[in-house]
XYZ file of C-alpha atoms in Angstrom:
690
model
C 84.617 131.939 98.376
C 85.735 127.692 98.362
C 81.959 126.174 99.439
C 83.233 121.908 98.402
C 86.436 120.289 100.169
C 87.813 117.773 97.879
C 90.160 115.135 99.331
C 92.083 113.271 96.819
C 95.029 110.905 97.779
C 98.465 112.605 96.739
C 99.905 115.955 96.292
C 99.995 115.378 92.766
C 96.506 114.631 92.352
C 95.182 117.086 94.362
C 97.402 119.235 91.833
C 95.748 118.286 89.179
C 92.231 118.407 90.263
C 92.605 121.972 91.413
C 93.498 123.410 88.351
C 90.082 121.693 86.875
C 87.813 122.936 89.353
C 88.086 126.524 89.964
C 88.329 128.864 93.313
C 85.200 127.335 94.292
C 87.341 124.171 95.984
C 89.855 123.324 97.920
C 91.783 120.293 97.081
C 93.663 119.019 99.742
C 95.576 115.253 99.977
C 94.913 112.611 102.502
C 98.619 111.634 101.869
C 96.911 107.690 101.409
C 95.755 105.984 104.272
C 94.699 107.374 107.270
C 93.254 105.078 109.666
C 94.465 101.270 110.109
C 95.021 98.147 112.321
C 97.448 98.607 115.425
C 101.119 97.079 114.774
C 101.669 96.060 118.370
C 98.824 94.079 118.380
C 95.681 92.178 116.363
C 93.581 94.929 116.872
C 90.741 92.639 115.552
C 88.089 91.047 117.932
C 87.686 87.566 116.295
C 84.885 86.803 119.351
C 82.893 89.735 118.104
C 82.412 89.161 114.406
C 86.154 89.765 113.726
C 85.422 93.939 114.392
C 88.255 95.732 113.903
C 90.121 98.230 115.784
C 91.159 101.079 113.637
C 93.677 103.365 114.915
C 94.857 106.933 113.487
C 98.022 105.956 111.623
C 101.094 107.910 112.890
C 102.337 111.222 111.682
C 99.049 111.704 110.164
C 97.040 113.156 112.859
C 98.111 117.247 111.944
C 96.666 116.556 108.670
C 93.627 114.820 110.026
C 93.030 118.063 112.178
C 93.924 120.318 108.885
C 91.050 118.816 107.342
C 88.424 119.338 109.892
C 89.070 122.895 110.246
C 88.458 123.132 106.336
C 85.370 120.706 107.223
C 84.006 124.011 109.121
C 84.617 126.324 106.253
C 82.654 124.860 103.649
C 79.227 123.720 102.947
C 79.848 120.189 101.523
C 83.200 117.522 101.517
C 83.742 115.393 98.426
C 85.916 112.255 98.497
C 87.426 111.606 95.674
C 90.082 108.849 96.191
C 90.649 106.163 93.866
C 88.354 104.385 92.168
C 88.937 101.183 93.779
C 88.448 99.122 96.676
C 91.424 100.579 98.504
C 90.181 104.174 97.292
C 86.442 103.495 98.701
C 88.167 102.342 101.803
C 90.284 105.621 102.024
C 87.227 107.288 101.693
C 85.047 105.675 104.295
C 87.453 106.437 107.125
C 87.738 109.986 106.126
C 84.343 110.395 106.261
C 84.367 108.749 109.971
C 86.815 111.555 111.428
C 84.911 114.681 108.904
C 81.418 113.045 110.353
C 79.903 112.643 106.862
C 76.559 110.437 107.398
C 76.998 107.101 105.567
C 73.717 107.563 102.870
C 75.389 111.397 101.797
C 76.443 111.724 98.285
C 80.028 112.095 99.203
C 82.075 109.788 96.899
C 83.076 110.765 93.689
C 84.973 108.632 90.896
C 86.560 108.920 87.812
C 89.201 106.240 86.124
C 90.921 109.308 84.107
C 92.142 112.666 84.770
C 91.198 114.530 82.308
C 89.048 118.091 82.819
C 86.142 116.140 81.224
C 85.929 113.425 83.215
C 86.341 115.140 86.515
C 83.866 117.337 86.160
C 81.113 114.452 84.930
C 82.329 112.792 88.000
C 81.083 115.522 90.416
C 77.854 115.978 88.206
C 77.240 112.286 90.046
C 77.968 111.656 92.963
C 76.956 108.906 95.078
C 77.578 107.102 98.620
C 80.222 105.510 99.732
C 79.918 101.556 98.395
C 80.212 99.806 101.668
C 80.482 96.403 99.430
C 83.856 97.751 98.341
C 84.755 99.058 102.045
C 83.758 95.812 103.419
C 85.550 93.681 100.723
C 89.129 95.563 101.206
C 88.080 95.362 105.134
C 87.956 91.639 104.642
C 91.337 91.362 102.895
C 93.314 93.571 105.458
C 91.780 90.986 108.404
C 92.383 87.853 106.455
C 96.031 89.088 106.009
C 96.041 90.183 110.044
C 94.726 86.858 110.873
C 97.271 85.159 108.539
C 100.133 87.595 109.400
C 99.788 88.017 113.170
C 99.030 84.378 114.059
C 102.128 82.575 112.217
C 104.489 84.660 111.958
C 105.145 85.164 116.051
C 104.719 80.943 115.629
C 107.648 81.073 112.847
C 109.823 83.575 115.091
C 109.158 81.094 118.209
C 109.802 78.048 116.184
C 112.138 78.974 113.227
C 114.024 82.692 113.451
C 112.828 86.210 114.547
C 112.087 88.356 112.003
C 109.818 86.234 109.585
C 106.590 86.751 108.226
C 104.152 84.538 106.806
C 101.458 85.960 104.518
C 98.392 84.706 102.570
C 100.032 85.576 98.950
C 103.613 86.436 99.795
C 103.776 82.713 100.995
C 102.034 81.526 98.056
C 104.257 83.290 95.663
C 107.475 81.858 97.331
C 105.970 78.073 97.179
C 105.306 78.858 93.411
C 108.767 79.736 93.244
C 110.086 76.720 95.600
C 108.055 74.107 93.429
C 109.592 75.610 90.269
C 112.692 74.882 91.677
C 112.293 71.538 92.537
C 110.874 70.909 89.239
C 114.128 72.386 87.715
C 116.440 70.123 89.998
C 114.094 66.725 89.330
C 114.480 67.437 85.780
C 115.920 64.799 84.067
C 117.036 65.756 80.325
C 116.340 63.311 77.471
C 117.916 63.223 74.626
C 117.031 63.981 70.735
C 117.786 64.207 67.549
C 116.862 66.504 64.427
C 117.750 66.055 60.664
C 117.302 69.371 58.958
C 117.728 69.290 54.763
C 119.509 71.633 52.718
C 117.576 71.995 49.610
C 117.958 74.154 46.143
C 114.868 74.754 44.391
C 114.138 76.475 40.753
C 113.860 80.160 42.633
C 115.645 79.423 45.423
C 117.173 77.743 48.535
C 115.160 76.753 51.865
C 115.611 74.270 54.640
C 113.179 71.259 55.853
C 112.973 69.390 58.745
C 112.992 65.332 59.627
C 108.769 64.771 60.327
C 108.303 60.908 59.465
C 109.986 57.799 58.198
C 107.183 54.781 56.559
C 104.423 56.798 57.476
C 105.763 57.333 61.568
C 106.301 59.905 62.924
C 109.032 58.386 64.813
C 110.798 60.705 67.426
C 114.681 60.236 66.856
C 115.601 59.922 70.649
C 119.228 58.891 70.000
C 122.564 58.744 67.326
C 121.247 54.858 66.293
C 117.503 56.678 65.337
C 119.313 59.663 63.166
C 121.907 56.997 61.609
C 118.647 54.866 60.787
C 117.037 57.879 58.776
C 120.576 59.292 56.989
C 120.449 55.785 55.709
C 118.181 56.027 53.833
C 118.850 59.175 51.910
C 121.862 58.326 49.791
C 120.057 60.737 47.006
C 121.047 63.995 46.075
C 117.482 65.217 45.214
C 113.986 65.625 46.831
C 110.699 64.702 45.958
C 107.549 67.835 46.422
C 105.063 66.073 47.509
C 102.567 68.440 49.044
C 102.131 72.142 49.110
C 99.537 74.139 51.237
C 99.753 77.805 50.958
C 97.324 80.055 52.646
C 96.318 83.100 54.909
C 96.899 83.292 58.333
C 95.258 86.652 60.593
C 97.011 87.545 63.617
C 94.353 89.596 65.764
C 96.093 92.360 67.885
C 96.483 91.980 71.758
C 93.976 93.654 73.792
C 95.100 96.830 75.618
C 96.925 96.732 78.908
C 95.522 95.266 82.185
C 97.735 95.878 85.122
C 99.353 92.737 85.095
C 100.517 92.713 81.608
C 101.645 96.248 81.858
C 104.230 94.469 84.334
C 104.454 92.311 82.687
C 105.269 93.846 79.362
C 107.466 96.691 80.677
C 109.375 94.078 82.452
C 109.896 92.101 79.148
C 110.382 95.287 76.462
C 111.693 97.751 79.317
C 113.613 96.040 81.597
C 111.569 97.511 84.540
C 110.463 95.293 87.815
C 107.107 95.954 88.904
C 107.198 98.250 91.590
C 109.291 100.992 89.253
C 106.765 100.113 86.223
C 103.752 100.717 88.991
C 105.925 104.020 90.402
C 105.861 105.352 86.822
C 102.435 104.760 85.874
C 101.115 106.257 89.257
C 102.849 109.511 87.829
C 101.098 109.259 84.533
C 98.161 108.397 85.449
C 97.641 111.984 88.583
C 99.464 114.286 86.401
C 102.486 115.526 84.117
C 102.372 119.268 83.470
C 102.335 119.343 79.627
C 103.135 122.843 77.779
C 100.457 124.820 76.382
C 98.310 121.745 77.826
C 98.955 122.758 81.765
C 98.431 119.481 84.705
C 97.031 116.952 82.874
C 96.501 112.808 83.315
C 97.957 110.952 80.816
C 96.587 107.391 81.082
C 93.289 105.761 82.429
C 93.670 104.405 86.115
C 96.686 101.575 86.427
C 95.005 99.783 88.513
C 92.681 97.513 86.251
C 91.853 94.293 85.479
C 89.794 94.987 82.560
C 90.664 95.502 78.406
C 87.558 97.034 77.892
C 87.490 100.417 76.729
C 84.954 103.270 76.511
C 83.515 104.227 73.027
C 84.159 107.260 72.922
C 88.175 106.205 72.960
C 87.669 103.854 70.074
C 86.352 106.385 67.996
C 89.428 108.959 68.873
C 91.961 106.130 68.556
C 89.996 104.626 64.918
C 90.146 108.335 63.976
C 93.811 108.782 64.771
C 94.580 104.892 62.624
C 93.069 106.195 59.645
C 94.859 109.725 59.734
C 98.368 108.010 60.489
C 98.191 104.763 58.774
C 95.586 104.952 56.540
C 92.148 103.773 56.109
C 93.017 99.837 55.376
C 94.546 100.079 59.092
C 91.172 100.789 60.504
C 89.167 97.790 61.112
C 85.162 97.621 59.560
C 83.998 97.164 62.960
C 85.729 98.554 66.350
C 88.052 96.240 68.441
C 86.134 94.341 71.590
C 88.975 92.554 73.920
C 87.087 90.576 76.635
C 88.496 88.835 79.491
C 87.785 85.587 80.858
C 87.566 86.890 84.290
C 84.625 89.899 84.654
C 86.720 90.945 87.753
C 86.534 94.757 88.175
C 85.211 95.325 84.531
C 83.918 98.604 85.698
C 87.377 99.627 85.053
C 88.432 100.717 81.528
C 91.972 98.683 80.182
C 94.711 100.896 81.107
C 95.073 103.577 78.042
C 96.144 107.098 77.009
C 93.534 109.924 78.002
C 93.406 111.620 74.685
C 94.469 111.258 71.323
C 96.273 114.656 70.698
C 99.240 113.764 73.258
C 101.360 111.651 71.036
C 104.598 110.347 72.499
C 106.944 112.026 70.317
C 104.911 115.710 70.908
C 105.174 115.565 74.738
C 108.304 113.777 74.733
C 110.595 116.737 75.972
C 107.874 117.217 79.652
C 108.645 113.539 80.263
C 111.740 111.399 82.279
C 113.114 108.854 80.036
C 111.537 106.705 81.865
C 107.985 108.218 81.667
C 108.546 108.639 78.257
C 109.273 104.547 77.535
C 106.657 103.771 79.617
C 103.613 106.128 78.064
C 104.961 105.163 74.494
C 104.517 101.271 75.480
C 101.039 102.114 76.745
C 99.909 104.314 73.739
C 101.117 102.029 71.047
C 99.860 98.849 72.613
C 96.172 101.026 72.899
C 96.383 101.886 69.554
C 97.332 98.835 67.936
C 94.535 97.378 69.713
C 91.991 98.977 67.741
C 93.804 98.574 64.403
C 93.037 95.671 61.435
C 94.875 92.478 61.736
C 98.335 91.345 60.233
C 97.580 89.127 57.392
C 100.080 86.426 56.854
C 101.181 84.317 53.845
C 102.376 80.936 54.660
C 103.090 77.925 52.650
C 103.813 74.756 53.887
C 105.668 71.894 51.801
C 106.320 68.267 52.373
C 109.100 67.207 50.634
C 110.148 63.203 50.797
C 112.776 60.410 49.530
C 112.057 56.506 50.409
C 109.902 56.897 52.970
C 111.415 60.305 54.447
C 109.217 63.142 55.001
C 110.518 66.479 55.844
C 108.940 69.429 56.183
C 109.764 73.274 55.102
C 107.724 76.250 56.208
C 107.591 79.765 55.187
C 106.048 83.118 55.801
C 105.407 86.572 55.077
C 103.670 89.677 56.128
C 101.359 90.244 53.351
C 99.283 93.087 55.337
C 101.316 94.478 58.219
C 98.216 95.875 60.472
C 98.478 96.189 63.831
C 102.348 95.251 63.869
C 102.886 99.186 62.620
C 102.170 100.183 65.799
C 103.214 97.233 68.381
C 105.306 94.187 66.966
C 105.116 91.119 69.436
C 106.654 88.069 66.832
C 109.339 86.410 68.460
C 112.960 85.949 67.146
C 111.659 82.706 65.015
C 108.736 84.871 63.345
C 110.930 87.632 62.396
C 113.595 85.624 61.164
C 111.150 83.310 59.104
C 111.520 84.036 55.478
C 108.923 82.629 52.462
C 109.756 79.630 50.566
C 110.812 79.670 46.910
C 108.167 78.665 44.351
C 107.501 74.874 44.805
C 104.601 72.866 42.976
C 103.702 69.547 43.978
C 105.603 67.164 41.527
C 108.830 69.149 41.784
C 112.372 67.579 42.049
C 114.562 69.550 44.270
C 118.344 69.339 45.040
C 119.218 67.870 48.729
C 122.600 69.568 49.040
C 123.482 67.753 52.105
C 121.642 67.016 55.729
C 122.481 68.180 58.832
C 121.975 65.744 62.034
C 121.865 67.327 65.437
C 121.952 66.143 68.951
C 119.648 68.113 71.514
C 118.669 67.663 75.360
C 114.976 68.426 76.375
C 115.779 71.693 78.795
C 114.220 71.991 82.349
C 111.361 74.546 83.117
C 113.069 78.558 83.224
C 112.859 80.260 86.511
C 110.751 82.513 87.493
C 111.267 86.298 86.446
C 109.217 89.310 87.905
C 107.345 89.248 84.340
C 106.576 85.305 84.730
C 105.420 85.401 88.289
C 103.226 88.001 87.667
C 101.753 86.133 84.944
C 101.629 83.023 86.771
C 99.847 84.828 89.818
C 97.473 86.357 87.080
C 96.804 83.215 85.555
C 96.368 81.621 89.002
C 93.992 83.919 90.721
C 95.878 84.364 93.218
C 95.989 88.006 94.465
C 95.050 91.093 92.623
C 97.688 92.813 90.184
C 98.068 95.946 92.327
C 98.857 93.743 94.996
C 101.904 91.808 93.121
C 104.779 94.343 93.102
C 104.685 95.217 97.042
C 104.278 90.909 97.123
C 107.560 90.883 95.629
C 109.216 93.076 97.021
C 108.119 91.586 100.337
C 109.584 88.108 99.849
C 113.333 89.625 98.647
C 113.356 91.521 101.345
C 112.277 89.141 104.026
C 115.402 86.918 102.503
C 113.003 84.066 100.870
C 114.092 84.151 97.515
C 117.443 85.469 95.681
C 117.366 86.496 92.365
C 120.456 85.099 90.313
C 120.707 86.379 86.535
C 117.424 88.000 86.882
C 115.541 85.255 87.908
C 114.254 84.079 91.273
C 115.315 81.342 93.338
C 114.508 80.064 96.941
C 117.043 80.328 99.328
C 117.382 78.126 102.114
C 115.271 80.004 104.612
C 112.629 80.117 102.216
C 112.216 76.596 101.694
C 112.306 75.942 105.303
C 109.658 78.418 106.120
C 107.537 77.176 103.186
C 108.497 73.369 104.284
C 106.695 74.174 107.605
C 104.133 75.815 106.049
C 103.251 72.831 103.549
C 103.364 70.569 106.719
C 100.906 72.791 109.275
C 99.151 75.614 107.229
C 98.202 73.778 103.574
C 95.280 75.338 103.178
C 97.108 78.775 103.061
C 99.211 77.218 100.682
C 97.050 75.611 98.394
C 96.941 77.791 95.471
C 93.149 76.749 94.468
C 92.207 77.416 97.967
C 93.799 81.094 97.799
C 92.037 81.840 94.219
C 89.020 80.794 95.515
C 89.466 83.340 98.898
C 90.215 85.992 95.880
C 86.616 84.963 94.849
C 84.930 85.555 97.469
C 86.851 88.850 97.972
C 85.318 90.007 94.467
C 81.852 88.874 95.678
C 81.894 90.778 98.586
C 82.650 94.046 96.741
C 79.713 92.592 94.747
C 77.849 92.444 97.446
C 76.917 89.327 97.500
C 78.307 87.512 100.571
C 78.960 88.660 104.055
C 82.035 89.192 104.908
C 81.644 88.587 108.467
C 80.716 84.741 107.128
C 84.176 84.813 104.744
C 85.911 85.357 107.645
C 84.765 83.182 110.282
C 84.812 79.855 107.680
C 88.574 80.503 107.286
C 89.226 81.317 110.399
C 87.768 77.763 111.930
C 90.286 76.247 109.602
C 92.883 78.381 110.325
C 92.928 78.113 114.474
C 92.503 74.553 114.488
C 95.790 74.703 112.235
C 97.345 76.869 114.820
C 96.740 74.475 117.776
C 98.108 71.936 116.150
C 101.523 73.832 115.100
C 102.095 75.075 118.653
C 102.095 71.318 120.050
C 103.751 69.574 116.902
C 106.139 72.027 114.725
C 109.840 71.092 116.002
C 112.192 73.945 117.439
C 114.339 74.247 113.849
C 117.917 76.341 113.906
C 119.058 78.391 110.881
C 122.801 77.947 110.594
C 125.011 80.623 108.397
C 127.570 78.399 106.807
C 131.245 79.880 107.473
C 133.644 81.201 104.287
C 136.465 79.867 106.086
C 138.151 82.757 106.780
C 138.243 85.475 109.620
C 137.137 89.134 109.919
C 140.016 91.737 108.677
C 138.317 94.264 111.154
C 137.896 91.459 114.568
C 138.878 88.471 113.931
C 136.034 86.516 114.331
C 134.603 84.302 112.073
C 133.012 85.327 108.579
C 129.710 83.409 107.648
C 127.752 83.477 104.124
C 124.591 85.189 104.583
C 121.808 85.584 102.100
C 120.128 89.021 101.344
C 117.496 89.927 98.674
C 120.147 89.870 96.160
C 122.077 86.718 97.217
C 124.728 85.610 99.063
C 127.210 87.806 100.770
C 129.788 87.397 103.290
C 129.775 89.718 106.964
C 130.727 89.073 110.142
C 129.814 86.619 112.619
C 130.616 89.318 115.599
C 127.128 91.139 114.243
C 125.719 93.828 115.359
C 129.059 95.098 117.051
C 130.758 94.312 113.796
C 129.123 95.101 110.568
C 131.984 94.239 108.423
C 130.512 92.743 105.179
C 131.332 92.441 101.482
C 130.162 90.930 98.352
C 131.132 87.751 97.228
C 133.460 87.805 94.087
C 133.822 85.787 91.144
C 136.101 85.693 88.609
C 135.524 85.383 85.313
C 139.364 84.333 83.756
C 139.814 87.800 81.968
C 142.517 89.977 83.053
C 141.610 93.250 83.481
C 142.377 95.541 80.445
C 143.141 99.047 81.902
C 146.084 98.058 84.790
C 146.458 94.412 82.668
C 147.321 92.879 86.399
C 144.451 92.375 88.308
C 141.305 90.179 87.412
C 137.850 90.641 86.380
C 135.207 89.320 89.546
C 131.623 90.023 89.188
C 130.419 92.468 91.382
C 127.088 93.556 92.348
C 125.961 97.264 93.134
C 123.883 99.066 95.656
C 120.570 97.913 93.465
C 121.781 94.098 92.781
C 122.485 94.847 88.818
C 125.787 92.577 87.955
C 128.838 94.556 86.621
C 132.269 93.572 86.089
C 134.944 95.103 87.818
C 138.845 94.804 88.480
C 139.917 92.910 91.753
C 142.343 95.390 92.134
C 139.838 97.996 93.350
C 140.851 100.163 94.180
C 144.514 100.903 92.732
C 142.701 99.702 89.472
C 139.206 101.218 89.090
C 138.319 99.973 85.697
C 134.129 98.738 85.910
C 132.146 97.489 83.104
C 127.872 96.534 82.806
C 129.219 94.527 79.815
C 130.807 90.968 80.475
C 134.566 91.615 78.893
C 135.960 88.540 77.170
C 139.395 87.663 76.652
C 140.148 88.278 73.132
C 140.980 91.544 71.606
C 139.140 92.899 68.704
C 140.650 91.508 65.255
C 140.050 94.997 63.763
C 141.557 97.584 66.058
C 143.104 95.329 69.204
C 140.435 97.141 71.505
C 138.731 95.192 73.803
C 135.412 93.040 73.017
C 132.407 92.604 75.682
C 129.896 90.656 75.605
C 126.332 91.526 74.408
C 123.230 90.430 73.717
C 121.249 91.741 70.611
C 117.943 90.545 70.396
C 117.765 87.629 72.739
C 121.438 86.468 70.809
C 125.226 87.031 72.325
C 127.358 89.034 70.339
C 130.852 90.277 71.247
C 131.487 93.876 70.996
C 134.095 95.827 70.110
C 134.036 99.080 72.712
C 136.748 101.201 70.780
C 135.649 100.297 66.840
C 132.005 99.039 67.800
C 132.415 96.204 65.237
C 130.058 93.179 66.307
C 130.697 89.346 65.912
C 128.372 86.920 66.611
C 129.300 84.529 69.379
C 128.579 81.157 69.538
C 126.611 79.404 71.584
C 126.693 75.861 73.150
């Protein structure tokens, strides 16, 4: 007969834990939060110490009723929600419904869902940590104060359906500031000169460095010509050779934000997809012979710390899989500047017994790819550094100095498990044998004109990194924040990068004018630090809210009086709707512009904006190939004669044909370099880049 009721958030987690605990435990899922602030009103008594008005979330009534009934049949209740602020708040709200005293040791936390971790946690229950609850509550109320005060103002002055958020507004501002940088950027001309030389042991290249002892930048063709005029020679002399070894230490295991960044960079995952799959791996997967098992530790963490046990297991695995030389003399310890939430470990595999290859058949393709990424990064984090032999040679003629660099991997170290080399580093080779005083043949000089480039737009990975480095929000909030700003139409995606929309510029412009503190990055980062202090019990949560609201209320009063009425007009597309005859308009959606009828909602006719790429359809030889977007926003290429011709391709077709078999050529990116590839014989040819 069961004597303990255990409550977790999800059915998957309940299933995994239930198998570990046995018949004396009933495990149920709350399906996330059970109470929240009402959607129909502010729900915060500002004049009464910001007391929140919590209500049961719609649809949770029957579940709470069932939990109360189960409560009556057992001796005790254990609340095993996730080990973070949100989990602590969920436990607190459940304790309210189930009449659990505040100081009763009803709370257990574990950072990995394995049999031993769960049993250890249940052996050490504790009371609910009200400091963490207050930190979560303060964040929730802060966001409510911003959203429910500023959003209605934007509805009234700008456009219905808009929203303002403490973190989302800052994210849009960061994207907008970058776009302003790009628009204001003035390219600067510069030149490089590459010397191609041959020594007794082989050939190499060297780059111009200085002239007459001065590191003079070549800003024009005249500057480059002045250097070239000195070079009426067929030889250079080696004046200095420096050889040394360089160590590259392993990267730390993943935190939430670095996992999102690397999964985006290496796997092409969006942040929300990464978190969804990581949650599945954490909560448990059915593994043959093992049963249901959590494969990774908790996925919401700022820490790079790992337990001594995990480090010892990793070192043993490295010794077996790679050899003694790959195991450092002492365990690798990775530290972070910010020790927020350091009670959590980094994201790592829960056991070294389950290599990615050994359980590949039990995982979906995406689960396997993410698990392999986490596995390899963790193993690499505990491995010996890579050792590079590097050589720098200085070559000179008539006061003109060139420098050649070369390197090779002398010992791969952690790179055996996880490579983070750049394309330039992969391409770099060792120099031929050079000695001071050697005369090397000058085969030719290659002057090239270049222009400085503006900073790149933010991709999801770059934005996540920027938010983390600036201390804006928390890694667990990045994925929903990004989804919100796309959904609101404040940003669009072009070539996998964020572009602010006209609506986003308009809203942020008003926010900058009337609510500068909310958009001040340092102010927002300081607020996050204060929330951490509340969680540590070092600062009263009501004081933090009061200080914030005092400024906000003053700003609101000014904004209501002085913010002008703005009108957001959609640009006309210059054609009429084929269904109702009304003018068509350009609209902005989460994946960019599209065309829609001005008669909406009576007429819901929409169509994409297609861009011809100047290539004739290789299938029907009549239609033109146009760029389209899938329902998920991914770019693909199709025939303009659709549906008569159903040709589609994820890769961009090219106008030329394969020289080998006359097949259709498409553009592909291989190691970040464009190549043309035949769809029939798969022959690849490098493409010229401008």
